[in-house]
Coordinates of C-alpha atoms in Angstrom, one line a residue:
X1 CA 172.4 285.9 35.6
X2 CA 175.9 285.0 36.7
X3 CA 174.7 281.8 38.3
X4 CA 173.0 280.9 35.1
X5 CA 176.1 281.6 33.0
X6 CA 178.3 279.5 35.3
X7 CA 175.9 276.5 34.8
X8 CA 175.9 277.2 31.1
X9 CA 179.7 277.2 31.0
X10 CA 179.9 273.9 32.8
X11 CA 177.4 272.4 30.4
X12 CA 179.4 273.8 27.5
X13 CA 182.6 272.2 28.9
X14 CA 180.9 268.9 29.2
X15 CA 179.8 269.0 25.6
X16 CA 183.3 270.0 24.4
X17 CA 184.9 267.2 26.4
X18 CA 182.6 264.7 24.9
X19 CA 183.3 265.9 21.4
X20 CA 187.1 265.8 22.0
X21 CA 186.8 262.3 23.3
X22 CA 185.0 261.2 20.2
X23 CA 187.4 262.9 17.9
X24 CA 190.4 261.2 19.6
X25 CA 189.0 257.8 18.7
X26 CA 189.3 258.6 15.0
X27 CA 193.0 258.4 13.6
X28 CA 194.3 261.6 12.0
X29 CA 191.1 263.4 12.8
X30 CA 191.6 266.9 11.7
X31 CA 189.3 268.0 14.5
X32 CA 192.2 267.3 17.0
X33 CA 194.4 269.7 15.2
X34 CA 191.8 272.4 14.9
X35 CA 190.0 272.1 18.2
X36 CA 191.7 275.0 19.9
X37 CA 191.1 277.4 17.0
X38 CA 187.4 276.3 16.7
X39 CA 186.8 276.5 20.5
X40 CA 186.9 280.3 20.6
X41 CA 184.2 280.6 17.9
X42 CA 181.9 278.1 19.8
X43 CA 182.2 280.1 23.0
X44 CA 181.2 283.3 21.4
X45 CA 178.3 281.7 19.6
X46 CA 176.9 280.0 22.8
X47 CA 177.2 283.1 24.9
X48 CA 175.5 285.2 22.3
X49 CA 172.6 282.6 22.2
X50 CA 172.3 282.8 25.9
X51 CA 172.0 286.5 25.9
X52 CA 169.2 286.3 23.3
X53 CA 167.4 283.8 25.5
X54 CA 167.5 285.7 28.8
X55 CA 164.9 283.5 30.6
X56 CA 163.5 284.5 34.0
X57 CA 161.0 282.8 36.4
X58 CA 157.6 284.1 35.6
X59 CA 158.2 284.8 31.9
X60 CA 155.6 283.6 29.5
X61 CA 157.1 282.1 26.3
X62 CA 155.9 280.0 23.4
X63 CA 157.2 276.5 22.9
X64 CA 156.8 273.4 20.8
X65 CA 155.6 270.0 22.2
X66 CA 158.5 267.5 21.7
X67 CA 157.0 264.4 23.3
X68 CA 154.0 263.4 25.3
X69 CA 154.7 261.0 28.2
X70 CA 152.4 259.4 30.7
X71 CA 153.0 262.0 33.4
X72 CA 154.6 264.9 31.7
X73 CA 154.8 266.7 28.4
X74 CA 158.3 267.8 27.0
X75 CA 158.3 271.2 25.5
X76 CA 161.1 273.0 23.7
X77 CA 161.3 276.7 24.4
X78 CA 164.7 277.1 22.7
X79 CA 166.5 276.7 26.0
X80 CA 169.6 274.6 26.6
X81 CA 167.2 271.8 27.9
X82 CA 163.6 270.9 27.3
X83 CA 161.0 271.9 29.8
X84 CA 158.5 269.7 31.7
X85 CA 154.7 270.3 32.1
X86 CA 152.5 268.0 34.1
X87 CA 150.2 266.1 31.8
X88 CA 147.1 267.0 33.9
X89 CA 147.5 270.6 32.8
X90 CA 146.1 269.6 29.4
X91 CA 142.3 269.2 28.9
X92 CA 140.7 265.9 28.1
X93 CA 138.2 266.0 25.2
X94 CA 136.0 263.0 24.5
X95 CA 138.3 260.9 26.6
X96 CA 141.5 261.9 24.8
X97 CA 144.2 264.3 26.2
X98 CA 144.2 267.4 24.0
X99 CA 148.0 267.6 23.3
X100 CA 150.3 266.0 20.7
X101 CA 153.9 266.4 19.4
X102 CA 154.4 269.6 17.3
X103 CA 151.7 271.6 19.1
X104 CA 152.5 275.2 19.9
X105 CA 151.8 276.1 23.5
X106 CA 152.2 279.2 25.7
X107 CA 153.9 278.4 29.0
X108 CA 155.1 280.1 32.1
X109 CA 158.6 279.5 33.4
X110 CA 158.0 278.1 36.9
X111 CA 161.7 277.1 37.7
X112 CA 164.8 277.5 35.6
X113 CA 166.1 274.0 36.6
X114 CA 165.0 271.2 38.8
X115 CA 167.1 268.5 40.4
X116 CA 167.5 266.8 37.1
X117 CA 168.7 270.0 35.4
X118 CA 165.3 270.4 33.5
X119 CA 163.4 273.7 33.2
X120 CA 160.0 273.5 34.9
X121 CA 157.1 275.0 32.9
X122 CA 153.4 275.6 33.6
X123 CA 150.6 275.8 31.0
X124 CA 147.9 276.5 33.7
X125 CA 149.8 279.5 35.1
X126 CA 150.3 280.9 31.6
X127 CA 146.6 280.5 30.9
X128 CA 145.7 282.1 34.2
X129 CA 148.1 285.0 33.7
X130 CA 146.6 285.6 30.3
X131 CA 143.1 285.3 31.6
X132 CA 143.7 287.8 34.4
X133 CA 145.0 290.2 31.9
X134 CA 141.9 289.8 29.7
X135 CA 139.6 290.0 32.7
X136 CA 141.2 293.1 34.0
X137 CA 140.8 294.7 30.6
X138 CA 137.1 293.6 30.3
X139 CA 136.4 294.9 33.8
X140 CA 137.9 298.3 33.1
X141 CA 136.2 298.6 29.7
X142 CA 132.9 296.9 30.8
X143 CA 133.3 294.4 28.1
X144 CA 131.4 291.1 27.9
X145 CA 133.3 287.9 28.6
X146 CA 132.3 284.3 28.0
X147 CA 132.5 281.4 30.5
X148 CA 131.2 277.9 31.4
X149 CA 129.3 277.1 34.5
X150 CA 131.3 274.3 36.2
X151 CA 129.8 273.8 39.7
X152 CA 127.3 274.9 42.3
X153 CA 128.8 276.7 45.3
X154 CA 127.3 278.4 48.3
X155 CA 125.2 281.3 47.2
X156 CA 125.6 280.8 43.5
X157 CA 127.6 279.2 40.8
X158 CA 131.3 278.8 39.9
X159 CA 132.2 279.8 36.4
X160 CA 135.3 279.0 34.3
X161 CA 136.4 282.1 32.4
X162 CA 140.0 281.1 32.2
X163 CA 140.1 281.3 36.0
X164 CA 137.4 280.5 38.5
X165 CA 134.9 283.3 39.0
X166 CA 131.7 283.6 41.2
X167 CA 128.2 284.1 39.8
X168 CA 125.8 285.0 42.7
X169 CA 122.4 283.4 42.6
X170 CA 120.8 286.8 42.3
X171 CA 122.8 287.6 39.2
X172 CA 122.0 284.4 37.3
X173 CA 118.7 285.5 35.7
X174 CA 116.1 288.2 35.8
X175 CA 113.8 286.1 38.0
X176 CA 114.9 284.1 41.1
X177 CA 116.3 280.7 40.2
X178 CA 115.1 277.7 42.2
X179 CA 117.0 275.0 40.4
X180 CA 120.6 275.9 39.6
X181 CA 121.4 272.4 38.2
X182 CA 120.0 273.4 34.8
X183 CA 122.8 275.8 34.3
X184 CA 125.7 273.4 34.9
X185 CA 127.9 272.7 31.9
X186 CA 126.4 275.5 29.9
X187 CA 128.2 278.4 28.3
X188 CA 127.0 282.0 28.8
X189 CA 128.1 285.6 28.5
X190 CA 128.8 287.7 31.5
X191 CA 129.8 291.1 32.8
X192 CA 132.5 291.5 35.4
X193 CA 130.9 293.5 38.3
X194 CA 133.8 293.1 40.8
X195 CA 137.5 292.4 40.2
X196 CA 140.4 292.2 42.7
X197 CA 143.5 290.5 41.2
X198 CA 145.4 290.8 44.5
X199 CA 142.7 288.7 46.3
X200 CA 141.9 286.6 43.3
X201 CA 138.3 287.8 43.6
X202 CA 136.1 288.0 40.4
X203 CA 132.3 288.4 40.6
X204 CA 130.2 288.0 37.4
X205 CA 126.6 289.0 36.4
X206 CA 124.5 287.5 33.7
X207 CA 121.5 289.4 34.9
X208 CA 123.1 292.8 33.9
X209 CA 123.3 291.7 30.3
X210 CA 119.8 290.3 30.3
X211 CA 118.5 293.5 31.8
X212 CA 120.2 295.5 29.0
X213 CA 118.7 293.2 26.4
X214 CA 115.3 293.3 28.1
X215 CA 115.2 297.1 28.3
X216 CA 116.1 297.3 24.6
X217 CA 113.5 294.8 23.6
X218 CA 110.9 296.3 26.0
X219 CA 111.0 299.7 24.3
X220 CA 110.3 298.0 21.0
X221 CA 107.6 295.8 22.4
X222 CA 105.8 298.6 24.2
X223 CA 105.6 300.6 21.0
X224 CA 103.7 297.8 19.3
X225 CA 101.7 296.5 22.2
X226 CA 97.9 297.0 22.0
X227 CA 94.8 295.2 23.4
X228 CA 93.4 292.8 20.8
X229 CA 96.7 292.3 18.9
X230 CA 98.1 288.9 18.2
X231 CA 101.8 288.5 19.2
X232 CA 104.4 285.8 19.3
X233 CA 106.1 284.9 22.5
X234 CA 108.2 282.2 24.2
X235 CA 107.1 280.2 27.2
X236 CA 109.4 281.3 30.0
X237 CA 107.9 279.7 33.1
X238 CA 105.0 277.4 34.0
X239 CA 103.1 277.6 37.3
X240 CA 100.0 275.8 38.6
X241 CA 97.8 278.7 37.6
X242 CA 99.2 279.6 34.2
X243 CA 102.4 280.4 32.2
X244 CA 104.6 283.5 31.8
X245 CA 105.3 284.3 28.2
X246 CA 108.3 286.3 27.1
X247 CA 107.0 288.8 24.6
X248 CA 110.4 290.4 24.0
X249 CA 111.7 292.5 26.9
X250 CA 108.6 292.0 29.0
X251 CA 106.5 289.1 30.3
X252 CA 102.8 288.5 30.0
X253 CA 100.6 286.1 32.0
X254 CA 98.6 283.4 30.2
X255 CA 96.2 282.2 32.8
X256 CA 95.1 278.5 32.7
X257 CA 91.5 279.5 32.1
X258 CA 92.5 281.4 28.9
X259 CA 94.5 278.5 27.4
X260 CA 91.6 276.5 26.0
X261 CA 87.8 276.5 25.8
X262 CA 88.0 273.0 27.2
X263 CA 89.2 271.6 30.6
X264 CA 92.9 272.1 31.4
X265 CA 94.1 270.4 34.6
X266 CA 97.6 271.9 34.5
X267 CA 99.3 274.2 32.0
X268 CA 102.0 271.6 31.4
X269 CA 99.4 269.6 29.5
X270 CA 99.5 272.2 26.7
X271 CA 102.8 274.0 27.1
X272 CA 106.5 273.4 27.7
X273 CA 109.2 275.9 28.7
X274 CA 110.8 277.2 25.5
X275 CA 107.7 276.7 23.3
X276 CA 107.1 279.5 20.8
X277 CA 103.4 280.3 20.7
X278 CA 100.9 282.9 19.4
X279 CA 98.7 284.7 21.9
X280 CA 96.2 287.5 22.0
X281 CA 96.6 290.5 24.2
X282 CA 93.5 290.6 26.4
X283 CA 94.5 293.5 28.7
X284 CA 97.5 295.8 28.8
X285 CA 98.2 298.1 31.8
X286 CA 100.7 300.7 30.6
X287 CA 101.3 302.1 34.1
X288 CA 102.0 298.8 35.8
X289 CA 103.3 297.3 32.5
X290 CA 101.2 294.2 33.0
X291 CA 99.9 292.1 30.1
X292 CA 97.2 289.5 30.2
X293 CA 97.2 287.0 27.4
X294 CA 94.9 284.4 25.9
X295 CA 95.2 281.4 23.6
X296 CA 91.6 280.2 23.4
X297 CA 90.6 283.7 22.2
X298 CA 92.3 283.0 18.9
X299 CA 89.5 280.6 18.1
X300 CA 85.7 281.1 18.2
X301 CA 83.8 280.2 21.4
X302 CA 82.3 276.7 20.8
X303 CA 79.4 277.6 23.2
X304 CA 78.1 280.1 20.7
X305 CA 76.8 277.3 18.5
X306 CA 76.2 274.7 21.2
X307 CA 72.4 275.1 21.2
X308 CA 72.2 274.3 17.5
X309 CA 74.7 271.5 17.7
X310 CA 73.3 269.7 20.8
X311 CA 69.5 270.1 20.9
X312 CA 67.7 268.2 23.7
X313 CA 67.1 264.6 22.7
X314 CA 70.3 264.3 20.7
X315 CA 72.0 261.0 21.1
X316 CA 75.8 261.1 21.0
X317 CA 79.1 259.6 22.3
X318 CA 81.7 261.3 24.5
X319 CA 84.6 260.6 26.7
X320 CA 84.4 260.8 30.6
X321 CA 87.0 263.4 31.6
X322 CA 86.4 263.7 35.4
X323 CA 84.2 262.4 38.2
X324 CA 82.6 264.2 41.1
X325 CA 80.4 263.0 44.0
X326 CA 77.3 264.1 42.1
X327 CA 78.1 262.9 38.6
X328 CA 80.4 262.5 35.6
X329 CA 81.6 265.1 33.2
X330 CA 81.7 264.0 29.6
X331 CA 83.6 265.8 26.8
X332 CA 81.3 266.1 23.8
X333 CA 83.7 268.2 21.6
X334 CA 86.6 270.6 22.0
X335 CA 85.7 272.9 24.9
X336 CA 82.2 271.4 25.4
X337 CA 81.4 269.2 28.4
X338 CA 78.2 267.9 29.8
X339 CA 77.2 266.5 33.2
X340 CA 75.6 263.1 33.8
X341 CA 74.1 263.4 37.2
X342 CA 74.1 260.2 39.3
X343 CA 70.3 260.2 39.2
X344 CA 70.4 260.0 35.4
X345 CA 72.7 257.0 35.2
X346 CA 70.3 254.1 36.0
X347 CA 66.6 253.6 36.3
X348 CA 66.9 251.0 39.0
X349 CA 70.4 251.1 40.7
X350 CA 70.9 253.5 43.6
X351 CA 74.1 255.1 42.4
X352 CA 76.0 256.6 45.3
X353 CA 79.1 257.6 43.2
X354 CA 79.5 257.7 39.4
X355 CA 82.5 255.4 39.6
X356 CA 80.0 252.6 40.2
X357 CA 78.8 253.0 36.6
X358 CA 81.6 254.8 34.6
X359 CA 85.4 255.5 34.7
X360 CA 87.6 258.4 33.5
X361 CA 88.6 258.1 29.8
X362 CA 85.7 255.7 29.2
X363 CA 83.6 256.3 26.0
X364 CA 79.9 256.5 26.9
X365 CA 76.7 257.0 25.0
X366 CA 74.5 259.8 26.3
X367 CA 71.3 261.8 25.6
X368 CA 71.1 265.6 25.8
X369 CA 68.5 266.5 28.4
X370 CA 68.9 270.2 28.7
X371 CA 71.2 273.0 27.4
X372 CA 71.9 276.1 29.5
X373 CA 74.1 278.4 27.3
X374 CA 74.1 281.2 29.8
X375 CA 75.7 279.1 32.5
X376 CA 77.5 276.9 30.0
X377 CA 75.9 273.7 31.2
X378 CA 74.6 270.7 29.4
X379 CA 72.6 268.0 31.3
X380 CA 73.1 264.5 30.0
X381 CA 71.4 261.2 30.7
X382 CA 72.4 257.6 30.3
X383 CA 69.3 255.8 31.6
X384 CA 67.1 257.5 28.9
X385 CA 68.7 255.2 26.3
X386 CA 66.8 252.3 27.9
X387 CA 63.1 251.7 28.5
X388 CA 61.7 253.1 31.7
X389 CA 61.0 250.1 33.9
X390 CA 58.8 252.3 36.2
X391 CA 56.2 252.7 33.5
X392 CA 56.0 248.9 33.2
X393 CA 55.9 248.5 37.0
X394 CA 52.9 250.8 37.2
X395 CA 51.0 248.6 34.7
X396 CA 52.2 245.4 36.3
X397 CA 51.4 246.3 39.9
X398 CA 48.2 248.3 40.2
X399 CA 47.1 249.5 43.7
X400 CA 45.7 246.6 45.8
X401 CA 48.1 244.0 44.3
X402 CA 49.5 241.7 47.1
X403 CA 53.2 240.9 46.8
X404 CA 55.6 238.8 48.8
X405 CA 59.3 239.7 49.1
X406 CA 62.4 239.9 51.2
X407 CA 63.2 242.8 53.5
X408 CA 66.3 244.4 51.8
X409 CA 66.9 247.0 54.4
X410 CA 65.5 248.5 57.7
X411 CA 65.6 252.2 58.2
X412 CA 64.3 254.6 60.9
X413 CA 61.3 255.4 58.8
X414 CA 60.3 252.0 57.4
X415 CA 61.5 248.9 55.5
X416 CA 62.4 248.3 51.8
X417 CA 61.1 245.1 50.2
X418 CA 62.5 243.7 47.0
X419 CA 60.0 243.7 44.2
X420 CA 62.1 243.1 41.1
X421 CA 65.9 243.3 40.4
X422 CA 67.0 246.8 41.2
X423 CA 63.6 247.9 42.4
X424 CA 62.5 248.0 46.1
X425 CA 59.2 249.0 47.6
X426 CA 58.9 251.1 50.8
X427 CA 56.6 250.2 53.6
X428 CA 56.5 253.3 55.8
X429 CA 56.4 252.8 59.5
X430 CA 52.9 254.4 59.6
X431 CA 51.7 251.6 57.3
X432 CA 52.9 248.7 59.6
X433 CA 49.8 248.5 61.8
X434 CA 46.4 250.1 62.2
X435 CA 46.6 250.1 66.0
X436 CA 50.0 249.2 67.3
X437 CA 52.4 252.0 68.1
X438 CA 55.8 251.1 66.6
X439 CA 58.8 253.1 67.9
X440 CA 61.3 251.6 65.4
X441 CA 60.8 249.2 62.4
X442 CA 63.4 246.8 63.9
X443 CA 60.8 246.0 66.6
X444 CA 58.8 244.1 64.0
X445 CA 61.0 243.3 61.0
X446 CA 64.6 242.2 60.2
X447 CA 66.7 242.2 57.1
X448 CA 66.1 239.0 55.0
X449 CA 62.7 238.4 56.5
X450 CA 59.9 237.3 54.1
X451 CA 56.8 239.5 54.3
X452 CA 53.6 240.2 52.4
X453 CA 52.4 243.6 51.5
X454 CA 49.8 245.5 49.5
X455 CA 50.7 247.8 46.6
X456 CA 49.6 251.3 47.5
X457 CA 50.9 253.1 44.4
X458 CA 53.8 253.6 41.9
X459 CA 55.2 257.1 41.4
X460 CA 56.9 257.1 38.0
X461 CA 58.3 260.6 38.2
X462 CA 59.9 260.2 41.6
X463 CA 60.6 256.5 41.0
X464 CA 58.9 255.4 44.2
X465 CA 57.0 252.1 44.9
X466 CA 54.7 252.4 48.0
X467 CA 53.6 249.4 50.0
X468 CA 51.5 248.8 53.0
X469 CA 51.2 245.9 55.5
X470 CA 48.4 247.0 57.7
X471 CA 46.2 247.3 54.5
X472 CA 46.2 243.4 54.4
X473 CA 43.5 243.7 57.1
X474 CA 40.5 245.9 57.6
X475 CA 40.8 249.0 59.7
X476 CA 39.4 248.3 63.2
X477 CA 38.9 252.0 63.6
X478 CA 36.5 252.1 60.7
X479 CA 33.5 251.2 62.9
X480 CA 35.0 252.3 66.3
X481 CA 32.2 254.8 66.9
X482 CA 29.5 252.1 66.7
X483 CA 31.5 249.6 68.8
X484 CA 32.6 252.1 71.5
X485 CA 30.0 254.8 71.3
X486 CA 30.3 257.8 73.5
X487 CA 28.5 257.2 76.9
X488 CA 29.1 253.4 76.8
X489 CA 30.8 251.9 79.8
X490 CA 33.4 249.1 79.6
X491 CA 35.6 247.1 81.9
X492 CA 39.2 247.9 80.8
X493 CA 42.6 246.8 81.9
X494 CA 45.4 249.3 82.7
X495 CA 48.4 248.6 80.4
X496 CA 50.7 251.4 81.5
X497 CA 50.7 254.6 83.5
X498 CA 52.1 258.1 82.8
X499 CA 52.3 261.4 84.7
X500 CA 49.2 262.6 82.9
X501 CA 47.0 259.5 83.1
X502 CA 46.6 255.7 82.6
X503 CA 46.4 253.9 79.3
X504 CA 43.8 251.1 79.1
X505 CA 43.1 248.3 76.7
X506 CA 39.6 248.1 75.2
X507 CA 40.6 245.1 73.0
X508 CA 43.7 243.8 71.3
X509 CA 45.7 246.8 70.0
X510 CA 42.9 249.3 70.8
X511 CA 43.9 251.6 73.6
X512 CA 42.2 254.4 75.4
X513 CA 43.4 257.1 77.8
X514 CA 41.9 257.9 81.2
X515 CA 43.3 261.3 82.0
X516 CA 44.5 261.9 85.6
X517 CA 41.5 264.3 86.0
X518 CA 39.1 261.5 85.0
X519 CA 40.4 258.8 87.3
X520 CA 38.5 259.7 90.4
X521 CA 36.4 262.3 92.1
X522 CA 39.1 262.6 94.7
X523 CA 42.2 264.7 94.4
X524 CA 45.3 262.7 93.6
X525 CA 48.9 263.8 93.1
X526 CA 50.3 260.7 91.3
X527 CA 48.7 258.3 88.9
X528 CA 51.0 255.5 90.0
X529 CA 49.9 256.0 93.6
X530 CA 46.2 255.6 92.6
X531 CA 46.3 252.8 90.0
X532 CA 48.9 250.5 88.5
X533 CA 49.4 248.5 85.3
X534 CA 47.5 245.2 85.3
X535 CA 44.5 246.6 87.4
X536 CA 41.0 246.6 85.9
X537 CA 38.7 249.5 86.1
X538 CA 35.3 250.5 84.8
X539 CA 35.3 253.6 82.6
X540 CA 32.9 255.4 80.2
X541 CA 33.8 256.6 76.7
X542 CA 33.8 260.4 76.7
X543 CA 35.6 261.2 73.4
X544 CA 36.6 259.6 70.1
X545 CA 39.1 261.1 67.6
X546 CA 39.2 258.8 64.5
X547 CA 41.8 260.8 62.7
X548 CA 44.2 260.8 65.6
X549 CA 43.0 257.3 66.6
X550 CA 42.5 258.3 70.2
X551 CA 39.7 257.3 72.7
X552 CA 39.1 259.3 75.9
X553 CA 37.5 257.5 78.9
X554 CA 36.4 258.5 82.4
X555 CA 36.3 256.4 85.5
X556 CA 35.1 259.4 87.5
X557 CA 32.0 259.7 85.4
X558 CA 31.1 256.1 86.3
X559 CA 31.3 257.0 90.0
X560 CA 29.3 260.1 89.4
X561 CA 26.6 258.2 87.7
X562 CA 26.4 255.8 90.6
X563 CA 26.2 258.5 93.2
X564 CA 24.2 261.1 91.3
X565 CA 20.8 260.1 89.9
X566 CA 20.4 263.4 88.0
X567 CA 23.6 262.9 85.9
X568 CA 21.8 261.2 83.0
X569 CA 19.2 264.1 82.9
X570 CA 22.0 266.5 82.9
X571 CA 23.9 264.7 80.1
X572 CA 20.7 264.6 78.0
X573 CA 20.1 268.3 78.4
X574 CA 23.7 269.1 77.7
X575 CA 24.0 267.0 74.5
X576 CA 20.8 268.4 73.2
X577 CA 22.2 271.9 73.1
X578 CA 26.0 271.3 72.6
X579 CA 28.4 269.5 70.3
X580 CA 31.0 269.4 73.1
X581 CA 32.6 266.2 74.1
X582 CA 31.8 264.6 77.5
X583 CA 35.0 266.0 78.8
X584 CA 33.7 269.5 78.1
X585 CA 30.2 268.7 79.3
X586 CA 31.3 267.5 82.7
X587 CA 34.1 270.0 83.3
X588 CA 31.9 272.4 85.4
X589 CA 30.0 269.5 87.1
X590 CA 33.3 267.9 88.2
X591 CA 34.4 271.3 89.6
X592 CA 31.2 271.4 91.7
X593 CA 31.8 267.9 93.0
X594 CA 35.2 268.8 94.1
X595 CA 33.8 272.0 95.8
X596 CA 31.2 270.0 97.7
X597 CA 33.8 267.5 99.0
X598 CA 36.0 270.4 100.1

């Protein structure tokens, strides 16, 4: 205090010297005569004033803003000199610094005098000191304080409550918070759960207040909760499978399947966080405190009247809502959808995917084919709105009609020939030739090739057009029994050999088989060693199977006939009493021949 008074005394002397100098410039100034007498009174008044203003570093006082400069604000705290406060200690609101001359402001004395003899003040430190006092009181009394979230920090948020405080991530809300950005800049109420002024450590909790509110609301909600009741709630959170609704102190789940009788791809199509909605309590588990909610249950199920509204044969329009590999779903009304199967989209086109015919959001005209209320299915058709070309095809192409067309495709089982636009006829591989064995259709036909065929039939129900090529000629097997009767002998040529025998050509495209056992009376181990392709041999017909188109021959029998005169008599006797084939008739005889030779 002594040091302060000495400075004050010096200041006072300077002021008096200045006044005396001014008075001396004025002739006969009575102030010169009375200066000594007045000096005593001024000293006493100045010292009394200084005692009343006993300023110390750290004191908080109220001052008036005298002037606002670019870097500093001058504040009068009724001291011998004005104080300085850095301009950045005052907030900026809407781009304007929130301070003007005449404003009252609480400040903390930071230094009594700087190098310019000015007192240094701090508004921030005064605010902080006041804030710490308020926070300390709130912490002791468990009072609620208000603050603004200013930044994200590691593990939580930074909150301005007059001083910086920490809000842990676990204390932000009742549920874990994934996106903290939504809280930035917002003002909330908090409880102080940890306070250490010495370390400058303040920890807040918003969750503690929310839990208190929730518990209070929960008890009221539980008293009124009942299955079947209609309640009002607020959408709290949206997930892929539904939405959580705040019913007042407790949450209920509104599943996506209970939002609408119609198709809902995602809950966000119908709801937004914060929406206030009415829901029906579907299930309430008191023990687990779980509530299942529904929105669609507030309205009647449209499927209850669908049979009367959409009888089979009804023509109507609808919007395509989705596509699947097997068809397109069409919305006929709110909550009512029907399926157009790909097979019901066109009479003539082979529709591999519905996108070839329709697109999502397209309006289409359909016919109701079938209604299955139990499984909530409606079968729709598009092609039924047009005349069935297969009916006309059956009339235009009766069986036996010869057509000529281009091979559209070659498959493993046959070829498709173009008949009319969008309609192809199938020639099955079995209808290529009466006699020729065809391993694959590509051996005989190629795409784009022009061919003639005979109409075998038109199947309207299965939409199939059957054709045949071999039917252009008569079947050589029709009179095979008269041409190659059993017992007749023929000179034949070996076409190929196999382990079990040799294939021989009777005529063009007519083959027969000489089994290895019918090649010779001698014992052989290999067909190839005995006879080769290209060789000629005389053989006798021993069996004919018209259905299987197979002819069995025997070269051995020819040899037996030549060496045994009684063979004919034996054959006559055997055929007179048996329906067996020659292979059966001579089985025992051949065994005897082998035995004789052995």
